[in-house]
Coordinates of C-alpha atoms and ligand atoms in Angstrom, one line a residue:
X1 CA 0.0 0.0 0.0
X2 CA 1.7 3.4 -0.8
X3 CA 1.6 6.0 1.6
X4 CA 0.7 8.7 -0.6
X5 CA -2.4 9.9 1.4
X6 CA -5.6 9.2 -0.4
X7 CA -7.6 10.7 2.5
X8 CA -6.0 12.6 5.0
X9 CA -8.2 11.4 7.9
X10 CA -7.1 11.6 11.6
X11 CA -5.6 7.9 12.7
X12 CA -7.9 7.0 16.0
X13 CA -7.8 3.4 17.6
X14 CA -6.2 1.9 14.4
X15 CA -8.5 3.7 12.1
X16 CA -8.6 6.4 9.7
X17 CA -11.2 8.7 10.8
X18 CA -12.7 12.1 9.8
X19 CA -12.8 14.8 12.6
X20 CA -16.1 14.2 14.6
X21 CA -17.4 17.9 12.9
X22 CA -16.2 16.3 9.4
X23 CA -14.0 19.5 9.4
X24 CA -11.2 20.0 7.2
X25 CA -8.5 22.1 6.2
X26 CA -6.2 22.9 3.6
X27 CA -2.2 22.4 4.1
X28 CA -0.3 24.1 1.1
X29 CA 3.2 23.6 0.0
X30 CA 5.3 26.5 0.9
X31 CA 7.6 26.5 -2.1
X32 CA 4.7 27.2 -4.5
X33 CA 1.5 27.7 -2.5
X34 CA -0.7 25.8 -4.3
X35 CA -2.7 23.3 -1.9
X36 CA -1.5 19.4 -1.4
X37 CA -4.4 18.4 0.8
X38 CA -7.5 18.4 2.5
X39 CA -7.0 17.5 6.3
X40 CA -9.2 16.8 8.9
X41 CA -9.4 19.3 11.4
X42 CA -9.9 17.7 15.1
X43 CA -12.1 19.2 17.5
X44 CA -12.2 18.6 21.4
X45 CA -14.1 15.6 20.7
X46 CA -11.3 13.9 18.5
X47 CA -9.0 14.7 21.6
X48 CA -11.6 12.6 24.1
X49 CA -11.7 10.1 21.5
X50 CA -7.7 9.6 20.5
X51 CA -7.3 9.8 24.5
X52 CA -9.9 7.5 24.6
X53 CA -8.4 5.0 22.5
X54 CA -4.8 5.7 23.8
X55 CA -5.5 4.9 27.6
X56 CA -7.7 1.5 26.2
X57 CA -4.8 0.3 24.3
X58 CA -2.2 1.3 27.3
X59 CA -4.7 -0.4 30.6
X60 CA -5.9 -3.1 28.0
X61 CA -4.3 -4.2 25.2
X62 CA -1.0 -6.0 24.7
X63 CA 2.0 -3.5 24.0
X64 CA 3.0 -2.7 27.6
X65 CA 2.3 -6.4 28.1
X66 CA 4.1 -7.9 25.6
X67 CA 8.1 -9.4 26.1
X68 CA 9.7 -6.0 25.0
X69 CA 11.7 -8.3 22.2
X70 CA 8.1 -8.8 20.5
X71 CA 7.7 -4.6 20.3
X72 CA 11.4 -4.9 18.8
X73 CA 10.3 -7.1 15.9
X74 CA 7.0 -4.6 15.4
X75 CA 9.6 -1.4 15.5
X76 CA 12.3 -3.0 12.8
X77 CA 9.1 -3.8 11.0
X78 CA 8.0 0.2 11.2
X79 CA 11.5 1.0 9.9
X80 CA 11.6 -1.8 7.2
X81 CA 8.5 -0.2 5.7
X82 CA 10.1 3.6 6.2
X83 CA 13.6 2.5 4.0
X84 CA 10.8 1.1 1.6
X85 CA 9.3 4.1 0.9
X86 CA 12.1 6.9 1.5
X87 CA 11.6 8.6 -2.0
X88 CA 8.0 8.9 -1.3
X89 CA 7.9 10.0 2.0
X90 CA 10.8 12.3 1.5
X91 CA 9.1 14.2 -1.4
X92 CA 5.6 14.2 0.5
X93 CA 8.2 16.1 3.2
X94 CA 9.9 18.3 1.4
X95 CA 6.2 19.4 -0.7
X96 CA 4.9 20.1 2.9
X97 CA 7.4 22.2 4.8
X98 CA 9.3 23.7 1.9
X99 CA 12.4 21.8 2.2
X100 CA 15.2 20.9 0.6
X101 CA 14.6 17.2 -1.0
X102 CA 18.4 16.4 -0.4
X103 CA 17.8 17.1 3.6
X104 CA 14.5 15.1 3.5
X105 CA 15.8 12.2 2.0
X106 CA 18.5 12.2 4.8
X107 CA 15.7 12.6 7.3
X108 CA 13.5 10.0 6.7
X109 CA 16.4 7.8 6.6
X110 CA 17.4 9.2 10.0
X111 CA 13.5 8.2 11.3
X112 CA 14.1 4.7 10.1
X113 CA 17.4 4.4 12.2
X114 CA 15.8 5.9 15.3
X115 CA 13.4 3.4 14.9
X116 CA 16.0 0.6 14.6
X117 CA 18.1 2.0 17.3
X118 CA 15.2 2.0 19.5
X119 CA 13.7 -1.2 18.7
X120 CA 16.8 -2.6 19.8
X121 CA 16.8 -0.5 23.4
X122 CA 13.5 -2.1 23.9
X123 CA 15.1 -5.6 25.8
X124 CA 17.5 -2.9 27.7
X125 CA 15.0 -0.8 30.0
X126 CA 16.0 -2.6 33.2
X127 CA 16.3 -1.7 36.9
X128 CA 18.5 -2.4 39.7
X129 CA 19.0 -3.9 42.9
X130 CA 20.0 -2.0 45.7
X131 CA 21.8 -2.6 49.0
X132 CA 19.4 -1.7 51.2
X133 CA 19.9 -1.3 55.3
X134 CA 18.0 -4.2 56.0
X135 CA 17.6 -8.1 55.2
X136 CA 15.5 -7.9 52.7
X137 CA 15.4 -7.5 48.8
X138 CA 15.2 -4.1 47.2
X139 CA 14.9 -3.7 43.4
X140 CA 13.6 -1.1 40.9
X141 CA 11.6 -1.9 37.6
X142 CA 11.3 0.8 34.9
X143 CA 7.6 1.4 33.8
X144 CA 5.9 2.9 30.7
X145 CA 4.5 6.1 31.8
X146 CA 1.6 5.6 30.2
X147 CA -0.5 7.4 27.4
X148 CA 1.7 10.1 26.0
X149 CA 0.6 13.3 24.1
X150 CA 3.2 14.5 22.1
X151 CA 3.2 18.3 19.9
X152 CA 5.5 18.8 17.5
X153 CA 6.6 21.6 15.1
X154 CA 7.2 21.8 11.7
X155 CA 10.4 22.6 10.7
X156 CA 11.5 18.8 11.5
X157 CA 8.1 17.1 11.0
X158 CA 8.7 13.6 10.4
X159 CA 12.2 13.8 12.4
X160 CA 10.4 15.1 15.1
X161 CA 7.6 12.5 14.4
X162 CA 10.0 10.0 14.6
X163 CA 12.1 11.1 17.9
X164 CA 8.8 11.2 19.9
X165 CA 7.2 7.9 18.6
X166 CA 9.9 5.5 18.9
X167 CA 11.2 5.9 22.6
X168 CA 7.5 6.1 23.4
X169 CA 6.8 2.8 21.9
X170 CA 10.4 0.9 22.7
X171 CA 8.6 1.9 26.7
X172 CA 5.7 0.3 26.0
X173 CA 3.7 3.6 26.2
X174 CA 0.8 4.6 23.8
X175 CA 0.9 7.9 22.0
X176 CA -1.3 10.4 21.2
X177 CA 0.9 12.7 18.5
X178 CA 0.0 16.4 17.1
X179 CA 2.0 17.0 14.4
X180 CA 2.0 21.2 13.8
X181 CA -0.9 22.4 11.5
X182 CA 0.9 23.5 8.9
X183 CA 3.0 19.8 8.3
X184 CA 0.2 17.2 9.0
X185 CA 1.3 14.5 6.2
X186 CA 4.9 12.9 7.5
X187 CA 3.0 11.9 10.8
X188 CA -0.1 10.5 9.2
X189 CA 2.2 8.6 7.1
X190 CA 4.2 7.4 9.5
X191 CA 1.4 6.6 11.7
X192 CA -0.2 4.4 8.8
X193 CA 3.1 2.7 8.6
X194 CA 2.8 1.4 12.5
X195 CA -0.3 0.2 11.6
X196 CA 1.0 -1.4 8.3
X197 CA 3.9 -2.5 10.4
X198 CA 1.6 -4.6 13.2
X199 CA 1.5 -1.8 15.8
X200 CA -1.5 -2.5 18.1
X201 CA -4.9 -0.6 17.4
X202 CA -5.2 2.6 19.7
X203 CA -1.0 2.4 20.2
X204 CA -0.9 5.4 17.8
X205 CA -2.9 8.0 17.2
X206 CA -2.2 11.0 14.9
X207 CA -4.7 14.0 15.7
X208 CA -4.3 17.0 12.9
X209 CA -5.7 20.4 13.7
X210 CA -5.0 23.8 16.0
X211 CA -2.6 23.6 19.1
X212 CA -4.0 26.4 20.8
X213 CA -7.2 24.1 20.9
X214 CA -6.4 20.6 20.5
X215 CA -2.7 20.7 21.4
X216 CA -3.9 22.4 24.3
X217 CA -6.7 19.9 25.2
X218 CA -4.4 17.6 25.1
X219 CA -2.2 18.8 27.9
X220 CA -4.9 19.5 30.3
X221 CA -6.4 15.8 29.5
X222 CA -6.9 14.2 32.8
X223 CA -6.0 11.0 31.0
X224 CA -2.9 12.0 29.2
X225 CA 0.2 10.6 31.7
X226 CA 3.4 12.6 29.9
X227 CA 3.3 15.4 27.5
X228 CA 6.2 15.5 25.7
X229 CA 6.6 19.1 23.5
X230 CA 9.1 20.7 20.8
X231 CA 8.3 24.0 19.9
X232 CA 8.7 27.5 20.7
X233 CA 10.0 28.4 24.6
X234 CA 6.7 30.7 24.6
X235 CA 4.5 28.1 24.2
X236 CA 6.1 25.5 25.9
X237 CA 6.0 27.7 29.1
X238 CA 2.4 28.2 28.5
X239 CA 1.6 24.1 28.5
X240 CA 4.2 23.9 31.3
X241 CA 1.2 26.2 33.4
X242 CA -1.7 24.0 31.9
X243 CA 0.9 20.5 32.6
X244 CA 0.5 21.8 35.9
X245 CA -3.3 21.0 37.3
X246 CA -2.7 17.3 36.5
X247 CA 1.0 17.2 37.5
X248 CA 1.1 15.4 34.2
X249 CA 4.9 15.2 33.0
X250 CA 6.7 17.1 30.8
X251 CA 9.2 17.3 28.9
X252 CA 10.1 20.5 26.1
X253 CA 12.9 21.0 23.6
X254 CA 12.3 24.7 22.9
X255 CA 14.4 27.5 21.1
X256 CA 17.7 28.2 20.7
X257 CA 20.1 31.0 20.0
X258 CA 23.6 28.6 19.7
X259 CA 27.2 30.5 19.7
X260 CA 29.8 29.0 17.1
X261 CA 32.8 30.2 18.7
X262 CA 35.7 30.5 16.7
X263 CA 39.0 31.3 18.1
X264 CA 41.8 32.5 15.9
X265 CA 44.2 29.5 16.0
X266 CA 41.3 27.5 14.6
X267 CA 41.1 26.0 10.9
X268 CA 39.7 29.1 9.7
X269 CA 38.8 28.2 5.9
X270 CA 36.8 24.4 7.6
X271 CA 35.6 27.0 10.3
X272 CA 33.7 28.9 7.6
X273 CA 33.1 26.3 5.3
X274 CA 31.2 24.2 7.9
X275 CA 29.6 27.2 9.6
X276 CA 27.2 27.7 6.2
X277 CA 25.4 24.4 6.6
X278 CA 25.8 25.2 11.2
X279 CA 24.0 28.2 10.6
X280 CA 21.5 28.0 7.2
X281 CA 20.4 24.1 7.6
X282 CA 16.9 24.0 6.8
X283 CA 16.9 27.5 5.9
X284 CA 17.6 28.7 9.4
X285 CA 14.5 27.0 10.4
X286 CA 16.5 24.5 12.9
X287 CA 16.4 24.6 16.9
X288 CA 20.1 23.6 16.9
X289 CA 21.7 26.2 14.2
X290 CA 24.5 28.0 15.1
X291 CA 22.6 31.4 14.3
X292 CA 25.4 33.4 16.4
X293 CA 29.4 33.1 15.0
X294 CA 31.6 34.7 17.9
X295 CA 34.8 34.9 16.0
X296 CA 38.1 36.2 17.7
X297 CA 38.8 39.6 16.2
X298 CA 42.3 38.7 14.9
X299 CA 40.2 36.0 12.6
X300 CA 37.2 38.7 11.6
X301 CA 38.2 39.5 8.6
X302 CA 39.6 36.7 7.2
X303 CA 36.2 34.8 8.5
X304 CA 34.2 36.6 7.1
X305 CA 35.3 36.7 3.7
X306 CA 35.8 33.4 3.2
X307 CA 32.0 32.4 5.1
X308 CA 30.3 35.5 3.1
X309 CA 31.6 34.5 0.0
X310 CA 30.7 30.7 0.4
X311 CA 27.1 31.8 1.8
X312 CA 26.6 33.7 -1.6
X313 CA 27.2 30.8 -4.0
X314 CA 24.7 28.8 -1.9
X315 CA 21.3 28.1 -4.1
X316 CA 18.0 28.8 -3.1
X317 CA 15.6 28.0 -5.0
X318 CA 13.3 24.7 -6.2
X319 CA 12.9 22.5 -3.0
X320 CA 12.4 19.3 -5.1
X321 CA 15.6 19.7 -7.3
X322 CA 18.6 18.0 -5.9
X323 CA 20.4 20.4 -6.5
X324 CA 19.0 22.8 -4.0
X325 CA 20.7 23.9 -0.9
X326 CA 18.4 26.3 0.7
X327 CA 14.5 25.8 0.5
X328 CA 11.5 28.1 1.2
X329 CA 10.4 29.6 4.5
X330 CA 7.2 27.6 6.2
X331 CA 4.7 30.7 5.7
X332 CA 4.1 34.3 4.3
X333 CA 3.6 34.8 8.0
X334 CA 7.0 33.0 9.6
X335 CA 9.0 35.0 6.1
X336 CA 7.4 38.4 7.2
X337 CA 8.8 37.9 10.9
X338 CA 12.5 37.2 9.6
X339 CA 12.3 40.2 7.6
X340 CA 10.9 42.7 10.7
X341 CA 14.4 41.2 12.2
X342 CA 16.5 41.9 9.3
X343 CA 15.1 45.7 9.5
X344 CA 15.6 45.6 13.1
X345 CA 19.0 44.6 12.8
X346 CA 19.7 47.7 10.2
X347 CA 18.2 49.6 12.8
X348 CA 20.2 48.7 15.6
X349 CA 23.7 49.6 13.5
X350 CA 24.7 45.9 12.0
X351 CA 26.0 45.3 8.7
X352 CA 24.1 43.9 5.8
X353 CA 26.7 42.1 4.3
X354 CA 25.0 39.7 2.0
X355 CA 21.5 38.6 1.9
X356 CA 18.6 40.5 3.4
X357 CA 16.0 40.2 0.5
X358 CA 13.9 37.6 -1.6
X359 CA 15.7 36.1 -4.4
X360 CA 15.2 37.5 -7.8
X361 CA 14.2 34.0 -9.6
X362 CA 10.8 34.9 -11.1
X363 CA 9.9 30.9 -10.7
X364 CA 10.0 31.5 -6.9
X365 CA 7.9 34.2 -6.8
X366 CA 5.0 32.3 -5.5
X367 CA 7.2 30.4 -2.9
X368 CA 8.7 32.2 0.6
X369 CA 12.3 32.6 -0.4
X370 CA 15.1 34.5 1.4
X371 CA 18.1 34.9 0.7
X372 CA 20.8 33.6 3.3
X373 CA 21.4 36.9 5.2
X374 CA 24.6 37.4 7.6
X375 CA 25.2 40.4 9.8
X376 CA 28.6 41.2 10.7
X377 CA 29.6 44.3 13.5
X378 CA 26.7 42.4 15.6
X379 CA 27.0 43.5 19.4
X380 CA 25.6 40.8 21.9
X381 CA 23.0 42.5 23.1
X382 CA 21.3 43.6 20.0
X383 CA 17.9 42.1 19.5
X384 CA 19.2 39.8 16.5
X385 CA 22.2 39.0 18.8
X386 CA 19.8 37.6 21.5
X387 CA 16.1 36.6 19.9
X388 CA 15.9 33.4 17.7
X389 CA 15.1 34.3 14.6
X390 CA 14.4 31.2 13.1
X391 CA 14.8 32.0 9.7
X392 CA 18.2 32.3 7.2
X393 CA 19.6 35.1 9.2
X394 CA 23.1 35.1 11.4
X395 CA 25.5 37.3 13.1
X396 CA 29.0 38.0 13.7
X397 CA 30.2 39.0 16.6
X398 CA 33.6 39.3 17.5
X399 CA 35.8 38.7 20.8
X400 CA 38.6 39.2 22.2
X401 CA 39.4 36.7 25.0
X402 CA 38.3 33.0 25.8
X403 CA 36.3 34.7 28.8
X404 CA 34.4 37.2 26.8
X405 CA 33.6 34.4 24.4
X406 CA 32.0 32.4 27.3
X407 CA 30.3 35.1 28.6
X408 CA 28.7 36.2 25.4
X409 CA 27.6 32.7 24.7
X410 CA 25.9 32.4 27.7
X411 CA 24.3 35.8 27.5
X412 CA 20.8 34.3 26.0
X413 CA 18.0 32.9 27.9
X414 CA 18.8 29.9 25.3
X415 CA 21.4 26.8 25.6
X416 CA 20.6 24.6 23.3
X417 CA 23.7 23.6 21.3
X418 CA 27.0 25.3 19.9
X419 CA 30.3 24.8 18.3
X420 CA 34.2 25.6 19.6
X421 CA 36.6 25.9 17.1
X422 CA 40.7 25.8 17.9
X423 CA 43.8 24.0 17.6
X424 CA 44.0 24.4 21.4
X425 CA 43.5 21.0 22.5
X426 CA 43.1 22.5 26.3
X427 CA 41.0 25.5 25.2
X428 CA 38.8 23.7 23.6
X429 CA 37.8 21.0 26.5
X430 CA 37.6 24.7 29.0
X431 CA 35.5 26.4 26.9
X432 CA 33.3 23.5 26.5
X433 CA 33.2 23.2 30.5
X434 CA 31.9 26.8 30.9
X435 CA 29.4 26.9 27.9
X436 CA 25.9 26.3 29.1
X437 CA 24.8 24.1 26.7
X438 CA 22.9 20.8 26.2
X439 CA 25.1 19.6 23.3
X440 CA 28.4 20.9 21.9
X441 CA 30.4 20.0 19.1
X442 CA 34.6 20.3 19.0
X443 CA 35.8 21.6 15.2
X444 CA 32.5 19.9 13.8
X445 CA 28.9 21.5 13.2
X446 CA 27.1 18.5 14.2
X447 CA 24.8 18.5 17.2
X448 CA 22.7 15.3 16.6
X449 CA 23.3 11.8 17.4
X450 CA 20.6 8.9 17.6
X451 CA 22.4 7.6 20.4
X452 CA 23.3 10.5 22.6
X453 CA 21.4 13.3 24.5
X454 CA 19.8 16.0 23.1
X455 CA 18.1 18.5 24.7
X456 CA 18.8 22.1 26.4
X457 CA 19.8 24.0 29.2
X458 CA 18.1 27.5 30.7
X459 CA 15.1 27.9 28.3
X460 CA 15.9 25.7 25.9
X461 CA 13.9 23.0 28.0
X462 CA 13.4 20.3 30.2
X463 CA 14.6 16.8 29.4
X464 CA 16.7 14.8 27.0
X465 CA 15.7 13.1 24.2
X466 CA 17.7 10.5 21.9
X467 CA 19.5 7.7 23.4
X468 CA 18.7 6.1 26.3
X469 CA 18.2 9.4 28.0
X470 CA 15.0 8.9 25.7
X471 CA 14.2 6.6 27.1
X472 CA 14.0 7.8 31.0
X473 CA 11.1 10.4 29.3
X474 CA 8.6 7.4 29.1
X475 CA 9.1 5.2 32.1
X476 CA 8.8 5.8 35.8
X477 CA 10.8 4.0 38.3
X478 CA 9.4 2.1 41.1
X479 CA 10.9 1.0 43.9
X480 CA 9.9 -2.6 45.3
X481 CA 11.5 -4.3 48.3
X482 CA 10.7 -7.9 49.5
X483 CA 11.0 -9.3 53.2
X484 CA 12.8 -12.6 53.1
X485 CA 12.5 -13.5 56.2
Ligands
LIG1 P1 5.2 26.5 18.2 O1 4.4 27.6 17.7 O2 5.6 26.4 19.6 O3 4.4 25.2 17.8 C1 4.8 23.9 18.1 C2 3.6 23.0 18.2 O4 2.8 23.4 19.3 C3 2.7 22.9 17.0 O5 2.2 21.6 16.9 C4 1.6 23.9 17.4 O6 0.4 23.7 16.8 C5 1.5 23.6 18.9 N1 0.9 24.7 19.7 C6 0.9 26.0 19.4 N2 0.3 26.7 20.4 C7 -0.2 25.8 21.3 C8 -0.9 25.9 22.5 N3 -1.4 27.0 23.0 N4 -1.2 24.7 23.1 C9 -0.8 23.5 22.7 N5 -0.1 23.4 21.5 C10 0.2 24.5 20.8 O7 6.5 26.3 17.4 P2 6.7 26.3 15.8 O8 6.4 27.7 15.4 O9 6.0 25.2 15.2 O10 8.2 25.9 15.7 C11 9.3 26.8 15.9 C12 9.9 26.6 17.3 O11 10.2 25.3 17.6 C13 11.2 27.4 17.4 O12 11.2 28.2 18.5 C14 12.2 26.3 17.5 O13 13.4 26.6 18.1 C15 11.5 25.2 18.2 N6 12.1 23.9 18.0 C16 12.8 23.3 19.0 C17 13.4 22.1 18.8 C18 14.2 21.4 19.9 O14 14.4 20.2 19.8 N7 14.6 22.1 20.9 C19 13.2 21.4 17.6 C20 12.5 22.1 16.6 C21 11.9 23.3 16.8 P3 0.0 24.6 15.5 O15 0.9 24.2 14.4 O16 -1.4 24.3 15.3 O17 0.2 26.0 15.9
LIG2 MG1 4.1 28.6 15.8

């Protein structure tokens, strides 16, 4: 069965089924704007009803039941059927949020690893035994939490799909997932595929519509056990306050505002080679980018030449053609903010030096294109040194010492990820010390790893995903100790 969507109904209890209003809406590619498919549009009800079916399948049915090793087969199964389809589901992803087909392709291959990687952690969520004072026996057993509700954005949709389902499942929990209104299609696809793949009825549920009323419905559900949330760090605080009546869990990977610092004994030409893809990945659009370059002001110039140059020759333009590099912007609405923060920036005394504007390519005019925009003479405290922009825009700033570099990268409410560049073997393990970050990378861009924490310090969030830190999201310990005597 393919998984191009024939009807785009909500998945509820293993079934595809319209909103209970028979609502839909339309979801548009953002590279042309023209419209890719009707959605159903859950209410309130559909939340009742996907809870419903969530906390049946979790008190009832057999996944948390079931030897873990028989939810590993079901998971390998899941990513089997995701390497089977990449091509498809990696151009329904990059028609939906605008991006590039080369990242997509390397995205949905990514989901089908998480899903292996986390098949196989299934058979290693174990406990301990503890010494206790006493004669007795004391051991712990880790749990599924339960039903989880799960939000997620859209720059990452199936990634993020992927990151939230998979951990959830290895636990033996049962999900109830709200993909972001604008990028309903990689989750309903990958929710079919559980199904396809033998994933028990009510396991999975997909529910498409508005956060502020479903996503939010969700979080106050009295029968929801874990919320787990990427997004924005304003709404995440907001369902952190509504988490709050149930004491329902939470976890949030929110914004970031991540420092590439580059001192002057680094390889300056990798530096700025690799710090086009750390800062414009996914158009800017990317928790993790490096959207602030603190560069050591012997290095400025040479830096920036080199990275301005390099960010010039990058091509924006068709999402679908492989040869792209940068792809549209999610919305008029998301390409309008970026823009009100490259005026701001001219207003607070940067420099333009390349970018700043829509591309002239008469075949994008229909699209939300911007060209890759970097500010140099950036001061920290600027608002485009401190806000997330979340769009194709970074800044320069320079330094002078190792302390001022620390200091300015931990001037933002943020601390997500970030990059230290230097031939200072010593330097380089300090800096990384005093960085409040949840993830740093050493003369390398890269941030994310299947098998390794991810997640953020300060308001970048609560929790870490990926790994078997994942894991700990959707299970609770319990305690149990046995008299011998
Ligand atoms: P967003 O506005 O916070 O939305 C994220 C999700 O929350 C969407 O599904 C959205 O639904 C839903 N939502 C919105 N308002 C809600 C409410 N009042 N109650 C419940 N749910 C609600 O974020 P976004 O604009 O999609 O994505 C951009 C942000 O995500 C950036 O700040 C970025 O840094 C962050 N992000 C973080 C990570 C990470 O791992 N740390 C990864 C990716 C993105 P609708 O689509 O219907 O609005
Ligand atoms: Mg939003």
């Amino acid at each position: 069965m393919s998984v191009t969507l024939t009807t785009e109904d909500l998945i509820i209890g293993g079934k595809r089924v319209p909103s209970a209003t028979g609502k839909t809406y339309e979801t548009l590619n953002p590279a042309t704007g023209e419209v890719l498919a009707q959605v159903a549009e859950a209410g309130i009800e559909d939340v009742d009803r996907a809870v419903a079916a969530a906390r049946q399948a979790f008190d009832e049915g057999p996944w948390a039941r079931w030897p873990a090793g028989r939810r590993t087969k079901v998971m390998l199964k899941v990513a089997q059927l995701i390497n089977e389809r990449v091509n498809e589901l990696a151009t329904l992803e990059s028609k939906n949020c605008g991006k590039t087909i080369r990242d997509a392709t390397a995205e949905v291959k990514g989901v089908a690893m998480c899903f292996e990687y986390y098949a196989g952690a299934a058979t290693k969520i174990f406990g301990q035994t503890i010494p206790v004072y006493g004669s007795g026996l004391d051991y712990t057993l880790r749990e599924p939490v339960g039903v989880a509700g799960q939000i997620i954005p859209w720059n990452y949709p199936i990634v993020m799909a992927g990151w939230k389902l998979a951990p959830a499942l290895a636990a033996g929990c049962c999900v109830v997932l709200k993909p972001a209104k604008q990028t309903p299609l990689s989750a309903l696809a990958l929710g079919q595929i559980c199904l396809e793949a033998g994933v028990p009825a009510g396991v999975v549920n997909v529910i498409t519509g508005s956060g502020p009323l479903i996503g939010a419905a969700l979080v106050r559900h009295p029968g929801v056990d874990k919320i787990a949330f990427t997004g924005s760090t304003e709404v995440g605080r907001e369902l952190m306050r509504m988490a709050s009546d149930n004491i329902t869990r939470i976890s949030l990977e929110l914004g970031g505002k991540s420092a590439n610092i580059i001192f002057a004994d680094a390889d300056i030409a990798k530096a700025a080679e690799k710090a086009v893809i750390g800062s414009f990945i996914n158009a800017g659009q990317d928790c993790t980018v490096r959207s602030r370059i603190l560069v050591q002001r012997e290095a400025v110039d040479e830096f920036t030449r080199r990275f301005v140059e390099r960010v010039q020759q990058l091509r924006v333009g068709d999402p679908l053609d492989p040869k792209t590099e940068i792809g549209a912007i999610i919305s008029p609405q998301q390409k309008a903010r970026v823009e009100e923060y490259i005026e701001i920036g001219q207003h607070e005394g940067a420099t333009l030096a390349c970018g700043g504007k829509t591309p002239d390519d008469a075949s994008l005019a229909h699209g939300n294109f911007l060209l890759p925009t970097v500010f140099t003479d950036v001061k920290s405290e600027m608002r485009i040194g401190q806000e997330e922009i979340f769009g194709p825009v970074v800044v320069v700033i320079p330094f002078d010492t190792e302390e001022e570099a620390v200091r300015i990268a931990n001037s933002t409410i943020y601390g997500l990820s970030g990059s230290i560049w230097t031939r200072d073997i010593g330097r380089a393990h300090r800096v990384a010390r005093k960085v409040r970050t949840g993830t740093l990378s050493i003369n390398s861009n890269d941030s994310v790893h299947l098998e390794a924490p991810f997640g953020g310090y300060g308001q970048s969030g609560i929790g870490r995903e990926l790994g078997m830190y994942g894991i700990e999201l959707y299970t609770e310990v319990k305690n149990i100790y046995v008299d011998l005597d």
